[in-house]
PDB file of C-alpha atoms in Angstrom:
ATOM      1  CA  MET A  10     111.126   9.892 -99.712  1.00  0.00           C
ATOM      2  CA  ALA A  11     109.376  12.628-102.039  1.00  0.00           C
ATOM      3  CA  GLU A  12     106.627  10.336-102.899  1.00  0.00           C
ATOM      4  CA  GLU A  13     104.289   9.315-100.233  1.00  0.00           C
ATOM      5  CA  GLN A  14     103.208   6.405 -99.749  1.00  0.00           C
ATOM      6  CA  LYS A  15      99.273   5.969 -98.662  1.00  0.00           C
ATOM      7  CA  GLU A  16      98.719   3.314 -96.508  1.00  0.00           C
ATOM      8  CA  GLU A  17      95.324   1.211 -96.423  1.00  0.00           C
ATOM      9  CA  VAL A  18      93.534   0.724 -93.384  1.00  0.00           C
ATOM     10  CA  LYS A  19      92.132  -2.270 -93.143  1.00  0.00           C
ATOM     11  CA  ILE A  20      89.150  -2.636 -90.601  1.00  0.00           C
ATOM     12  CA  VAL A  21      89.074  -5.968 -89.633  1.00  0.00           C
ATOM     13  CA  LEU A  22      86.159  -7.385 -87.707  1.00  0.00           C
ATOM     14  CA  SER A  23      85.958 -11.016 -85.665  1.00  0.00           C
ATOM     15  CA  LYS A  24      83.589 -13.165 -86.472  1.00  0.00           C
ATOM     16  CA  TYR A  25      81.536 -12.020 -82.885  1.00  0.00           C
ATOM     17  CA  ASP A  26      82.148  -8.471 -84.115  1.00  0.00           C
ATOM     18  CA  LYS A  27      80.410  -8.990 -87.635  1.00  0.00           C
ATOM     19  CA  LYS A  28      77.595 -11.281 -85.878  1.00  0.00           C
ATOM     20  CA  GLN A  29      77.105  -8.465 -83.197  1.00  0.00           C
ATOM     21  CA  LEU A  30      76.948  -6.034 -86.117  1.00  0.00           C
ATOM     22  CA  LYS A  31      74.541  -7.681 -88.143  1.00  0.00           C
ATOM     23  CA  TRP A  32      72.232  -8.374 -85.061  1.00  0.00           C
ATOM     24  CA  ASN A  33      72.506  -4.512 -83.876  1.00  0.00           C
ATOM     25  CA  ILE A  34      71.518  -3.800 -87.823  1.00  0.00           C
ATOM     26  CA  VAL A  35      68.348  -6.078 -87.184  1.00  0.00           C
ATOM     27  CA  LYS A  36      67.566  -4.327 -84.059  1.00  0.00           C
ATOM     28  CA  PHE A  37      67.605  -0.468 -85.974  1.00  0.00           C
ATOM     29  CA  ILE A  38      65.464  -1.945 -88.370  1.00  0.00           C
ATOM     30  CA  ILE A  39      62.800  -3.337 -85.887  1.00  0.00           C
ATOM     31  CA  TRP A  40      63.011   0.267 -83.654  1.00  0.00           C
ATOM     32  CA  LEU A  41      62.330   2.096 -86.985  1.00  0.00           C
ATOM     33  CA  ILE A  42      59.379   0.173 -87.640  1.00  0.00           C
ATOM     34  CA  LEU A  43      58.134   0.407 -83.947  1.00  0.00           C
ATOM     35  CA  LEU A  44      58.913   4.026 -84.161  1.00  0.00           C
ATOM     36  CA  ALA A  45      56.872   4.735 -87.049  1.00  0.00           C
ATOM     37  CA  LEU A  46      53.785   2.604 -86.167  1.00  0.00           C
ATOM     38  CA  SER A  47      53.881   4.462 -82.650  1.00  0.00           C
ATOM     39  CA  ARG A  48      54.064   7.901 -84.519  1.00  0.00           C
ATOM     40  CA  TRP A  49      51.192   6.663 -86.851  1.00  0.00           C
ATOM     41  CA  TYR A  50      49.042   5.814 -83.700  1.00  0.00           C
ATOM     42  CA  ILE A  51      49.761   8.425 -82.240  1.00  0.00           C
ATOM     43  CA  GLN A  52      48.291  10.971 -84.776  1.00  0.00           C
ATOM     44  CA  ASN A  53      45.467   9.088 -85.455  1.00  0.00           C
ATOM     45  CA  HIS A  54      44.098   8.671 -81.863  1.00  0.00           C
ATOM     46  CA  PRO A  55      43.971  12.531 -80.575  1.00  0.00           C
ATOM     47  CA  ALA A  56      43.193  11.530 -76.736  1.00  0.00           C
ATOM     48  CA  GLU A  57      46.856   9.552 -77.051  1.00  0.00           C
ATOM     49  CA  LYS A  58      48.272  12.752 -78.346  1.00  0.00           C
ATOM     50  CA  VAL A  59      47.121  14.569 -75.820  1.00  0.00           C
ATOM     51  CA  SER A  60      48.179  12.126 -73.008  1.00  0.00           C
ATOM     52  CA  VAL A  61      51.656  11.615 -74.591  1.00  0.00           C
ATOM     53  CA  PHE A  62      52.172  15.335 -75.263  1.00  0.00           C
ATOM     54  CA  SER A  63      50.618  16.589 -71.618  1.00  0.00           C
ATOM     55  CA  TRP A  64      53.610  14.375 -69.891  1.00  0.00           C
ATOM     56  CA  PHE A  65      55.829  16.864 -71.695  1.00  0.00           C
ATOM     57  CA  ASP A  66      54.021  20.105 -69.832  1.00  0.00           C
ATOM     58  CA  VAL A  67      53.850  18.333 -66.447  1.00  0.00           C
ATOM     59  CA  LEU A  68      57.520  17.305 -66.900  1.00  0.00           C
ATOM     60  CA  TRP A  69      57.878  21.336 -67.286  1.00  0.00           C
ATOM     61  CA  GLN A  70      56.085  22.623 -64.375  1.00  0.00           C
ATOM     62  CA  LYS A  71      58.133  20.572 -62.609  1.00  0.00           C
ATOM     63  CA  VAL A  72      61.279  21.901 -63.520  1.00  0.00           C
ATOM     64  CA  GLU A  73      59.854  25.304 -63.142  1.00  0.00           C
ATOM     65  CA  VAL A  74      58.585  24.609 -59.634  1.00  0.00           C
ATOM     66  CA  PHE A  75      62.166  22.923 -58.878  1.00  0.00           C
ATOM     67  CA  PHE A  76      63.880  26.080 -60.143  1.00  0.00           C
ATOM     68  CA  HIS A  77      61.655  28.701 -58.128  1.00  0.00           C
ATOM     69  CA  ASN A  78      62.014  26.035 -54.757  1.00  0.00           C
ATOM     70  CA  THR A  79      65.653  26.700 -55.626  1.00  0.00           C
ATOM     71  CA  PHE A  80      66.532  30.155 -56.790  1.00  0.00           C
ATOM     72  CA  LYS A  81      63.268  32.404 -56.332  1.00  0.00           C
ATOM     73  CA  GLY A  82      61.312  31.128 -52.816  1.00  0.00           C
ATOM     74  CA  ASN A  83      57.547  31.077 -54.336  1.00  0.00           C
ATOM     75  CA  TRP A  84      57.546  27.849 -55.436  1.00  0.00           C
ATOM     76  CA  ASP A  85      54.343  26.913 -53.271  1.00  0.00           C
ATOM     77  CA  ILE A  86      52.300  29.966 -54.678  1.00  0.00           C
ATOM     78  CA  LEU A  87      53.109  28.028 -58.310  1.00  0.00           C
ATOM     79  CA  GLU A  88      52.604  24.712 -57.241  1.00  0.00           C
ATOM     80  CA  ARG A  89      49.203  25.739 -56.196  1.00  0.00           C
ATOM     81  CA  LYS A  90      48.742  27.581 -59.690  1.00  0.00           C
ATOM     82  CA  TYR A  91      49.327  24.321 -61.685  1.00  0.00           C
ATOM     83  CA  SER A  92      47.080  22.099 -59.500  1.00  0.00           C
ATOM     84  CA  LEU A  93      44.264  24.991 -59.725  1.00  0.00           C
ATOM     85  CA  GLU A  94      44.919  24.393 -63.982  1.00  0.00           C
ATOM     86  CA  LYS A  95      44.461  20.839 -63.508  1.00  0.00           C
ATOM     87  CA  TYR A  96      41.561  21.727 -61.739  1.00  0.00           C
ATOM     88  CA  TYR A  97      39.793  23.646 -64.064  1.00  0.00           C
ATOM     89  CA  LYS A  98      40.453  21.261 -66.850  1.00  0.00           C
ATOM     90  CA  GLU A  99      38.927  18.514 -65.558  1.00  0.00           C
ATOM     91  CA  LEU A 100      35.569  21.643 -64.431  1.00  0.00           C
ATOM     92  CA  LEU A 101      36.094  21.293 -68.686  1.00  0.00           C
ATOM     93  CA  ASN A 102      35.947  17.696 -69.279  1.00  0.00           C
ATOM     94  CA  MET A 103      32.983  17.598 -66.526  1.00  0.00           C
ATOM     95  CA  ALA A 104      31.484  20.339 -68.042  1.00  0.00           C
ATOM     96  CA  GLU A 105      31.021  19.027 -71.842  1.00  0.00           C
ATOM     97  CA  TRP A 106      29.143  16.205 -70.537  1.00  0.00           C
ATOM     98  CA  ASN A 107      26.706  18.178 -69.174  1.00  0.00           C
ATOM     99  CA  GLU A 108      23.734  18.356 -71.053  1.00  0.00           C
ATOM    100  CA  CYS A 109      22.381  21.201 -68.654  1.00  0.00           C
ATOM    101  CA  LEU A 110      25.118  23.716 -69.161  1.00  0.00           C
ATOM    102  CA  SER A 111      24.608  26.727 -71.551  1.00  0.00           C
ATOM    103  CA  THR A 112      27.525  27.168 -74.207  1.00  0.00           C
ATOM    104  CA  ASP A 113      28.092  30.756 -72.094  1.00  0.00           C
ATOM    105  CA  GLN A 114      28.535  29.066 -68.879  1.00  0.00           C
ATOM    106  CA  TYR A 115      30.855  26.692 -70.436  1.00  0.00           C
ATOM    107  CA  ASN A 116      33.112  29.921 -72.360  1.00  0.00           C
ATOM    108  CA  GLU A 117      33.058  31.242 -69.113  1.00  0.00           C
ATOM    109  CA  ILE A 118      34.618  28.361 -67.526  1.00  0.00           C
ATOM    110  CA  SER A 119      37.206  28.011 -70.661  1.00  0.00           C
ATOM    111  CA  GLU A 120      38.075  31.848 -70.366  1.00  0.00           C
ATOM    112  CA  VAL A 121      38.728  32.110 -66.941  1.00  0.00           C
ATOM    113  CA  TYR A 122      40.951  28.775 -67.210  1.00  0.00           C
ATOM    114  CA  GLU A 123      42.835  30.472 -70.385  1.00  0.00           C
ATOM    115  CA  LYS A 124      43.186  33.838 -68.280  1.00  0.00           C
ATOM    116  CA  LEU A 125      44.848  31.414 -65.112  1.00  0.00           C
ATOM    117  CA  LYS A 126      47.145  30.200 -67.553  1.00  0.00           C
ATOM    118  CA  ALA A 127      48.384  32.973 -69.069  1.00  0.00           C
ATOM    119  CA  GLU A 128      48.335  34.559 -65.400  1.00  0.00           C
ATOM    120  CA  ASP A 129      51.932  36.299 -64.606  1.00  0.00           C
ATOM    121  CA  ASN A 130      53.772  34.831 -61.670  1.00  0.00           C
ATOM    122  CA  GLY A 131      54.373  37.856 -59.829  1.00  0.00           C
ATOM    123  CA  THR A 132      50.717  38.729 -59.541  1.00  0.00           C
ATOM    124  CA  LEU A 133      49.447  35.137 -58.504  1.00  0.00           C
ATOM    125  CA  ASN A 134      49.435  35.715 -54.909  1.00  0.00           C
ATOM    126  CA  GLU A 135      47.325  38.255 -55.521  1.00  0.00           C
ATOM    127  CA  VAL A 136      44.478  36.855 -57.514  1.00  0.00           C
ATOM    128  CA  LEU A 137      44.656  33.358 -56.316  1.00  0.00           C
ATOM    129  CA  PRO A 138      42.206  33.542 -54.178  1.00  0.00           C
ATOM    130  CA  TRP A 139      39.582  34.913 -56.941  1.00  0.00           C
ATOM    131  CA  TYR A 140      40.503  32.093 -59.377  1.00  0.00           C
ATOM    132  CA  ILE A 141      39.615  29.539 -56.136  1.00  0.00           C
ATOM    133  CA  GLU A 142      36.707  31.351 -55.719  1.00  0.00           C
ATOM    134  CA  LYS A 143      35.339  30.955 -59.485  1.00  0.00           C
ATOM    135  CA  ALA A 144      36.528  27.759 -59.566  1.00  0.00           C
ATOM    136  CA  TYR A 145      34.238  26.923 -56.439  1.00  0.00           C
ATOM    137  CA  LYS A 146      31.131  28.278 -58.086  1.00  0.00           C
ATOM    138  CA  PHE A 147      32.092  26.511 -61.542  1.00  0.00           C
ATOM    139  CA  GLU A 148      31.991  23.197 -59.866  1.00  0.00           C
ATOM    140  CA  ALA A 149      28.787  23.956 -58.349  1.00  0.00           C
ATOM    141  CA  ILE A 150      27.262  24.548 -61.987  1.00  0.00           C
ATOM    142  CA  VAL A 151      28.981  21.816 -63.628  1.00  0.00           C
ATOM    143  CA  GLN A 152      27.532  19.453 -61.280  1.00  0.00           C
ATOM    144  CA  ASN A 153      24.196  20.714 -61.271  1.00  0.00           C
ATOM    145  CA  ASP A 154      22.301  18.095 -63.167  1.00  0.00           C
ATOM    146  CA  ASN A 155      19.100  19.629 -63.146  1.00  0.00           C
ATOM    147  CA  CYS A 156      17.854  21.248 -66.497  1.00  0.00           C
TER     148      CYS A 156
END
């Protein structure tokens, strides 16, 4: 009994299992091709890229609001901040198409938007009214098409 006996393990697949394995390999290859095509398309179309990746930002915002709702209690202010960020983003999009807007005005809107995004959650309660007031002023400027 001193010698070890090696047992050979054979994997026996039935006819159905072999067919299923082949079909799964074909589906996997098709999936890889579609994934590569999707990646190529997104890399070559910036608008689609923004559309796809902005979903992750929205998901993160929802998770953060849920966390604050569950554990901290200031979720409504955070939700208003994210809503205001969307509003500023729309103002920036409208400002890009407004030919009457100067670059200084556009830069001011952009700077306020970046400051809002970087605003600490602890100070939101005090500064949010200022951002709302600025948003209404910027909206009046952006909607003015009289050059």
